[in-house]
Short mmCIF file of C-alpha atoms and ligand atoms in Angstrom, two decimals:
data_model
loop_
_atom_site.label_atom_id
_atom_site.label_comp_id
_atom_site.label_asym_id
_atom_site.label_seq_id
_atom_site.Cartn_x
_atom_site.Cartn_y
_atom_site.Cartn_z
CA MET A 25 26.31 38.52 -1.27
CA SER A 26 24.98 34.99 -1.56
CA ARG A 27 22.48 34.00 -4.18
CA PRO A 28 19.31 35.78 -3.04
CA VAL A 29 16.74 32.98 -3.40
CA PHE A 30 15.02 32.08 -0.14
CA ALA A 31 11.84 30.42 1.01
CA TYR A 32 10.58 32.45 3.95
CA ILE A 33 8.49 30.28 6.24
CA ASP A 34 5.87 31.97 8.36
CA THR A 35 5.22 29.56 11.23
CA VAL A 36 2.77 32.00 12.80
CA ALA A 37 0.66 31.72 9.64
CA LEU A 38 0.93 27.93 9.92
CA GLN A 39 -0.41 28.04 13.47
CA HIS A 40 -3.14 30.41 12.36
CA ASN A 41 -4.17 28.05 9.54
CA LEU A 42 -4.25 25.16 11.99
CA SER A 43 -6.61 27.15 14.18
CA VAL A 44 -8.82 27.91 11.15
CA ILE A 45 -9.05 24.20 10.42
CA ARG A 46 -9.71 23.54 14.10
CA ARG A 47 -12.65 25.95 13.95
CA HIS A 48 -14.13 24.04 11.04
CA VAL A 49 -13.75 20.55 12.44
CA GLY A 50 -14.80 21.11 16.02
CA THR A 51 -13.94 18.10 18.15
CA SER A 52 -12.54 15.96 15.33
CA ARG A 53 -8.86 15.39 15.74
CA ILE A 54 -6.44 16.83 13.20
CA ILE A 55 -3.76 14.85 11.43
CA ALA A 56 -1.30 17.36 10.00
CA VAL A 57 -0.10 15.96 6.67
CA VAL A 58 3.62 16.73 6.47
CA LYS A 59 4.73 14.33 3.73
CA ALA A 60 7.23 15.56 1.14
CA ASP A 61 9.21 17.53 3.73
CA GLY A 62 6.10 19.33 4.88
CA TYR A 63 4.93 20.12 1.33
CA GLY A 64 8.36 21.60 0.70
CA HIS A 65 8.32 23.87 3.77
CA GLY A 66 10.98 21.95 5.70
CA LEU A 67 9.84 19.40 8.26
CA ALA A 68 12.25 20.52 10.96
CA ARG A 69 10.99 24.10 10.89
CA ILE A 70 7.29 23.34 10.81
CA ALA A 71 7.11 20.41 13.25
CA GLN A 72 7.49 22.81 16.20
CA ALA A 73 4.65 24.98 14.93
CA LEU A 74 2.34 21.98 14.59
CA LEU A 75 2.34 21.03 18.25
CA GLY A 76 -1.34 21.97 18.32
CA ALA A 77 -2.18 19.17 15.88
CA ASP A 78 -3.12 15.73 17.18
CA SER A 79 -1.04 13.63 14.82
CA CYS A 80 1.18 13.88 11.76
CA ALA A 81 1.04 11.89 8.53
CA VAL A 82 3.99 11.10 6.28
CA ALA A 83 4.68 8.88 3.28
CA SER A 84 7.84 7.13 4.39
CA ILE A 85 9.53 5.63 7.43
CA ASP A 86 12.42 8.05 6.97
CA GLU A 87 10.14 11.04 7.41
CA ALA A 88 8.52 9.39 10.43
CA ILE A 89 11.89 8.77 12.09
CA GLN A 90 12.94 12.34 11.33
CA LEU A 91 9.79 13.57 13.08
CA ARG A 92 10.51 11.43 16.14
CA GLU A 93 14.07 12.73 16.23
CA LEU A 94 12.68 16.25 16.12
CA GLY A 95 10.82 15.43 19.31
CA TRP A 96 7.32 14.77 17.93
CA THR A 97 5.68 12.50 20.52
CA LYS A 98 2.08 12.33 19.23
CA PRO A 99 0.91 9.68 16.75
CA ILE A 100 2.50 9.44 13.29
CA LEU A 101 0.61 7.81 10.44
CA LEU A 102 2.35 6.18 7.47
CA LEU A 103 -0.06 7.04 4.64
CA GLU A 104 1.02 4.20 2.36
CA GLY A 105 1.80 1.79 5.18
CA VAL A 106 4.86 -0.42 5.00
CA PHE A 107 6.47 -1.42 1.72
CA GLU A 108 8.46 -4.35 3.07
CA ILE A 109 8.51 -6.52 6.16
CA GLU A 110 11.78 -5.05 7.48
CA GLU A 111 9.99 -1.77 8.09
CA ILE A 112 7.65 -3.27 10.65
CA ARG A 113 10.23 -3.27 13.44
CA TYR A 114 10.71 0.47 12.94
CA CYS A 115 6.95 0.90 13.29
CA ILE A 116 7.27 -0.70 16.72
CA GLN A 117 10.49 1.06 17.66
CA TYR A 118 9.19 4.51 16.70
CA ASP A 119 5.57 3.90 17.65
CA LEU A 120 4.09 4.51 14.19
CA SER A 121 0.54 3.96 12.96
CA ILE A 122 0.13 2.44 9.53
CA VAL A 123 -2.34 2.45 6.70
CA ILE A 124 -3.21 -1.02 5.41
CA HIS A 125 -4.42 -0.85 1.84
CA HIS A 126 -3.35 -4.20 0.37
CA TYR A 127 -3.47 -7.89 1.36
CA GLU A 128 0.28 -8.12 0.97
CA GLN A 129 0.63 -5.76 3.93
CA ILE A 130 -1.62 -7.96 6.07
CA ASN A 131 0.51 -10.97 5.14
CA MET A 132 3.66 -9.14 6.19
CA LEU A 133 2.10 -8.14 9.50
CA ARG A 134 1.00 -11.71 10.14
CA ALA A 135 4.45 -13.04 9.27
CA ALA A 136 6.08 -10.50 11.59
CA LYS A 137 4.52 -12.27 14.61
CA LEU A 138 4.00 -9.04 16.48
CA THR A 139 4.39 -8.92 20.22
CA GLN A 140 3.49 -5.25 20.52
CA THR A 141 0.51 -3.40 19.11
CA ILE A 142 0.51 -1.29 15.98
CA PRO A 143 -2.42 1.11 15.38
CA VAL A 144 -3.83 0.57 11.89
CA PHE A 145 -5.95 2.56 9.45
CA ILE A 146 -7.65 0.18 7.04
CA LYS A 147 -8.21 1.90 3.74
CA PHE A 148 -11.47 1.59 1.87
CA ASN A 149 -11.47 2.33 -1.86
CA SER A 150 -14.73 4.25 -2.13
CA GLY A 151 -14.28 5.29 -5.76
CA MET A 152 -10.98 7.07 -6.22
CA ASN A 153 -9.37 3.77 -7.21
CA ARG A 154 -5.93 4.68 -5.97
CA LEU A 155 -5.32 2.83 -2.70
CA GLY A 156 -7.58 0.58 -0.69
CA PHE A 157 -9.88 -2.42 -0.67
CA LYS A 158 -13.18 -2.38 -2.53
CA GLN A 159 -16.42 -3.48 -0.83
CA ASP A 160 -16.07 -7.27 -0.47
CA ALA A 161 -12.31 -7.21 -0.19
CA PHE A 162 -12.66 -4.60 2.56
CA ARG A 163 -14.84 -6.92 4.62
CA THR A 164 -12.37 -9.76 4.15
CA ALA A 165 -9.37 -7.57 4.95
CA LEU A 166 -11.04 -6.17 8.05
CA ALA A 167 -11.77 -9.68 9.30
CA GLN A 168 -8.14 -10.65 8.77
CA ILE A 169 -6.94 -7.55 10.60
CA GLN A 170 -9.35 -8.22 13.46
CA SER A 171 -7.86 -11.71 13.75
CA ILE A 172 -4.39 -10.29 14.43
CA ALA A 173 -4.71 -9.12 18.02
CA MET A 174 -1.69 -6.82 17.86
CA LEU A 175 -3.25 -4.67 15.12
CA SER A 176 -5.02 -2.23 17.38
CA PRO A 177 -6.73 0.16 17.57
CA ILE A 178 -8.41 0.00 14.15
CA THR A 179 -9.52 3.13 12.29
CA LEU A 180 -11.54 3.09 9.07
CA MET A 181 -10.17 5.32 6.35
CA SER A 182 -11.04 6.49 2.85
CA HIS A 183 -10.00 9.35 0.56
CA PHE A 184 -12.03 11.67 -1.69
CA ALA A 185 -11.30 12.22 -5.36
CA THR A 186 -13.39 15.36 -5.90
CA ALA A 187 -13.80 17.10 -2.54
CA ASP A 188 -12.13 20.15 -4.10
CA ASP A 189 -14.43 20.54 -7.11
CA ASP A 190 -18.12 20.78 -7.99
CA ASN A 191 -18.65 17.04 -7.84
CA GLY A 192 -18.13 17.14 -4.09
CA ILE A 193 -18.17 14.06 -1.91
CA SER A 194 -21.78 12.84 -1.93
CA THR A 195 -21.27 9.83 -4.21
CA GLN A 196 -18.32 8.58 -2.22
CA MET A 197 -19.95 9.46 1.11
CA ASN A 198 -22.96 7.25 0.26
CA ILE A 199 -20.68 4.33 -0.53
CA ILE A 200 -18.63 4.93 2.62
CA GLN A 201 -21.66 5.20 4.88
CA GLN A 202 -23.05 1.92 3.58
CA GLN A 203 -19.72 0.19 4.03
CA PHE A 204 -18.93 1.56 7.47
CA ALA A 205 -22.46 1.27 8.92
CA ARG A 206 -22.47 -0.65 12.20
CA LEU A 207 -18.69 -1.03 12.28
CA PRO A 208 -17.62 0.04 15.78
CA TYR A 209 -14.51 1.96 14.75
CA PRO A 210 -13.49 5.59 14.38
CA THR A 211 -13.13 7.02 10.85
CA SER A 212 -10.74 9.22 8.91
CA LEU A 213 -12.06 10.52 5.58
CA ALA A 214 -11.51 14.21 5.04
CA ASN A 215 -8.61 15.97 3.33
CA SER A 216 -8.34 19.78 3.53
CA ALA A 217 -11.13 20.38 1.03
CA ALA A 218 -13.59 18.09 2.79
CA ALA A 219 -12.55 19.37 6.21
CA LEU A 220 -13.34 22.95 5.17
CA ARG A 221 -16.51 22.30 3.17
CA TYR A 222 -18.22 19.08 4.29
CA PRO A 223 -18.82 18.65 8.03
CA ALA A 224 -20.55 15.31 7.39
CA SER A 225 -17.17 13.89 6.38
CA HIS A 226 -15.28 14.85 9.52
CA GLY A 227 -15.47 11.71 11.66
CA GLU A 228 -12.82 11.24 14.35
CA TRP A 229 -9.71 12.18 12.37
CA ILE A 230 -9.36 14.68 9.53
CA ARG A 231 -6.18 14.78 7.43
CA ALA A 232 -5.20 18.31 6.50
CA GLY A 233 -2.34 19.18 4.19
CA ILE A 234 -2.64 22.07 1.76
CA ALA A 235 -4.86 24.25 3.96
CA LEU A 236 -2.25 24.16 6.72
CA TYR A 237 0.21 25.70 4.31
CA GLY A 238 -2.24 28.46 3.48
CA ALA A 239 -3.26 27.56 -0.06
CA SER A 240 -6.86 27.06 -1.05
CA PRO A 241 -7.80 23.50 -1.95
CA PHE A 242 -10.59 24.86 -4.16
CA ALA A 243 -10.17 26.24 -7.67
CA ASP A 244 -13.19 28.52 -7.12
CA THR A 245 -12.28 29.97 -3.71
CA ARG A 246 -9.33 32.13 -2.78
CA ALA A 247 -7.30 31.25 0.29
CA ASP A 248 -7.88 34.66 1.89
CA THR A 249 -11.65 34.24 1.73
CA LEU A 250 -11.12 31.04 3.74
CA ASP A 251 -9.00 33.07 6.19
CA LEU A 252 -5.92 31.02 5.25
CA ARG A 253 -2.52 32.74 5.15
CA PRO A 254 0.40 31.70 2.96
CA VAL A 255 3.16 29.99 4.92
CA MET A 256 5.86 29.98 2.23
CA THR A 257 7.01 33.13 0.46
CA LEU A 258 9.50 32.44 -2.32
CA HIS A 259 11.78 35.42 -2.52
CA SER A 260 14.60 36.57 -4.78
CA ARG A 261 16.06 39.70 -6.31
CA ILE A 262 16.71 41.30 -9.67
CA ILE A 263 20.34 40.72 -10.59
CA ALA A 264 20.48 42.47 -13.97
CA VAL A 265 18.44 44.78 -16.18
CA GLN A 266 18.27 44.76 -19.97
CA THR A 267 16.81 47.38 -22.25
CA LEU A 268 15.20 45.98 -25.39
CA MET A 269 14.35 47.87 -28.54
CA THR A 270 11.16 47.08 -30.39
CA GLY A 271 11.65 43.80 -32.25
CA GLU A 272 14.39 42.42 -30.00
CA ALA A 273 13.68 39.09 -28.34
CA LEU A 274 14.32 37.41 -25.02
CA GLY A 275 15.89 34.25 -23.63
CA TYR A 276 15.96 30.67 -24.85
CA GLY A 277 14.05 30.22 -28.07
CA LEU A 278 13.68 34.00 -28.35
CA ILE A 279 9.98 33.33 -27.87
CA TRP A 280 9.09 36.73 -26.43
CA VAL A 281 9.57 39.65 -28.79
CA ALA A 282 9.36 43.27 -27.61
CA GLU A 283 6.46 45.09 -29.26
CA ARG A 284 7.83 48.38 -27.91
CA ASN A 285 10.99 49.47 -26.15
CA SER A 286 11.05 47.51 -22.89
CA ARG A 287 12.91 47.26 -19.61
CA ILE A 288 13.50 43.71 -18.52
CA GLY A 289 14.61 42.48 -15.10
CA ILE A 290 16.58 39.27 -14.72
CA VAL A 291 15.53 37.45 -11.54
CA ALA A 292 17.78 34.93 -9.79
CA CYS A 293 15.25 32.10 -9.72
CA GLY A 294 14.65 29.36 -12.24
CA TYR A 295 13.38 25.87 -12.62
CA ALA A 296 16.30 24.42 -10.68
CA ASP A 297 14.94 26.37 -7.72
CA GLY A 298 11.51 24.86 -8.18
CA TYR A 299 9.93 27.66 -10.18
CA PRO A 300 7.84 26.03 -12.92
CA ARG A 301 9.36 26.16 -16.40
CA HIS A 302 5.82 26.06 -17.75
CA ALA A 303 5.06 29.47 -16.28
CA SER A 304 4.53 31.33 -19.51
CA THR A 305 4.51 35.01 -20.40
CA GLY A 306 1.89 36.71 -18.24
CA THR A 307 2.46 34.69 -15.08
CA PRO A 308 2.07 37.14 -12.17
CA ILE A 309 5.10 38.11 -10.07
CA LEU A 310 5.82 40.90 -7.57
CA VAL A 311 8.73 43.33 -7.86
CA ASN A 312 9.08 45.74 -4.93
CA GLY A 313 5.59 44.63 -3.95
CA GLN A 314 4.12 45.62 -7.32
CA ARG A 315 2.52 43.16 -9.66
CA THR A 316 4.09 42.57 -13.03
CA GLN A 317 4.57 39.58 -15.30
CA VAL A 318 7.06 36.89 -16.22
CA LEU A 319 8.23 37.09 -19.84
CA GLY A 320 9.59 34.45 -22.21
CA ARG A 321 11.02 31.14 -21.10
CA VAL A 322 12.08 30.36 -17.54
CA SER A 323 15.71 29.17 -17.49
CA MET A 324 17.42 26.92 -14.97
CA ASP A 325 18.66 29.68 -12.67
CA MET A 326 16.93 32.81 -13.93
CA LEU A 327 13.74 34.23 -15.33
CA PHE A 328 12.65 37.48 -16.97
CA VAL A 329 10.22 40.07 -15.63
CA ASP A 330 8.70 43.09 -17.27
CA LEU A 331 9.91 46.30 -15.60
CA THR A 332 8.67 48.65 -18.30
CA GLN A 333 5.96 50.03 -16.00
CA LEU A 334 8.23 49.91 -12.91
CA PRO A 335 10.89 52.58 -13.52
CA ASP A 336 12.06 52.51 -9.89
CA ALA A 337 12.85 48.80 -9.98
CA GLY A 338 16.39 47.75 -10.76
CA VAL A 339 19.28 45.57 -9.67
CA GLY A 340 18.67 44.50 -6.08
CA SER A 341 14.91 45.00 -6.14
CA GLN A 342 12.97 42.44 -4.13
CA VAL A 343 11.02 39.84 -6.05
CA ILE A 344 8.27 37.64 -4.65
CA LEU A 345 7.63 34.62 -6.82
CA TRP A 346 4.69 33.52 -4.65
CA GLY A 347 3.50 33.85 -1.08
CA GLN A 348 2.68 37.10 0.70
CA GLY A 349 0.78 39.31 -1.72
CA LEU A 350 0.72 36.70 -4.48
CA PRO A 351 -1.12 33.43 -3.86
CA VAL A 352 0.81 30.39 -5.04
CA GLU A 353 -2.45 29.16 -6.60
CA GLU A 354 -2.30 32.00 -9.14
CA VAL A 355 1.21 31.10 -10.22
CA ALA A 356 0.26 27.43 -10.35
CA GLN A 357 -2.72 28.15 -12.53
CA ALA A 358 -0.63 30.20 -14.94
CA ALA A 359 1.80 27.27 -15.14
CA GLY A 360 -0.94 24.70 -15.70
CA THR A 361 -0.48 23.00 -12.36
CA ILE A 362 -1.61 23.16 -8.72
CA SER A 363 -0.17 24.85 -5.66
CA TYR A 364 0.82 21.48 -4.16
CA GLU A 365 3.30 20.80 -6.95
CA LEU A 366 4.97 24.20 -6.69
CA LEU A 367 5.33 24.05 -2.91
CA CYS A 368 6.71 20.50 -2.93
CA ALA A 369 9.14 21.39 -5.72
CA ARG A 370 11.13 23.89 -3.64
CA ALA A 371 14.69 22.86 -4.43
CA LYS A 372 17.22 21.95 -1.77
CA ARG A 373 19.38 24.89 -2.82
CA VAL A 374 16.60 27.32 -1.86
CA THR A 375 17.21 27.63 1.85
CA GLU A 376 14.36 28.30 4.23
CA ARG A 377 14.36 31.17 6.64
CA GLU A 378 11.93 32.11 9.35
CA LEU A 379 9.85 35.04 8.16
C1 LIG B 404 -1.75 14.05 0.96
C2 LIG B 404 -2.94 13.43 1.58
C3 LIG B 404 -3.86 14.19 2.32
C4 LIG B 404 -3.78 15.70 2.42
O1 LIG B 404 -4.49 16.27 1.36
P1 LIG B 404 -4.68 17.86 1.25
O2 LIG B 404 -5.51 18.04 0.03
O3 LIG B 404 -3.31 18.43 1.09
O4 LIG B 404 -5.34 18.30 2.50
C5 LIG B 404 -4.88 13.53 2.97
N1 LIG B 404 -5.00 12.19 2.87
C6 LIG B 404 -4.18 11.44 2.14
C7 LIG B 404 -4.39 9.98 2.05
C8 LIG B 404 -3.13 12.03 1.45
O5 LIG B 404 -2.30 11.28 0.72
#
């Protein structure tokens, strides 16, 4: 038997989630955000299932080329644009759209003396202060872009810092609306959270990542109440069982001490598989479909689960680390992080399988 850690990928759930987003955004077009190997789901497997989307977005030329080689013919957006001038010819060759967020990128595009068009998304920094031009710089940058005939069509873009929490988008939306007023270009503003919650942000292109993969973008709303279904189920098995007497301790640091006689399952999954080492005692986990908890410290290849209340569980029992029956958000919260990080962290050695 091979090591029993797998990421089951439910492409039907992915298509379902896409249709849920579609319902929310009406006639706006959907850019499926597939950076970081499709949030860890495996680009090759999910690209097929995303044929209903209108575009894909990635963070690097390599991912864009991979998508083209997989047969993706619709637009591809490079979310950080080009990093160096040599990349521009690949943008032409592979028909890529690019974000422009910095003057240096405009200089490169001017120096490239384009003879074919490149669609551009000019990024406005409306308050997140990560990428983009602030108010006056935005006007200047837009004028420069307009003066390069081959940069066409132009789309206006911004990104929200708090669409997923109580602060919402109103402050940034006001700034964006002022800035974009009377500019005759389509817009792209919304991430998953804004797409699901704020119709006013939709514009022509929404950019959906996490919701596609079936996790809730909101801390206060479960994915199932949004009708989203988990796409990745991280699966393993129990490979050993230990019986501890009261007072005996567990794993590295011996940080968990049995307060009564306990049955402990050893699961073949650890931080080298992408399971968070910060998942502390109490983190939820499913064994044979029943909820129990992680105990002690997660090791590189293994972790401990409490089987004291699960007498039927033993070597070979199925373990679900997250996914069907256990939202990844819950595990993320117990580990002090967000679903995005756990999904993206799926290790190469955890092979994907179609569910
Ligand atoms: C990653 C990313 C998104 C997708 O965000 P989700 O919260 O996963 O929907 C959208 N826009 C930009 C610019 C991004 O970098």
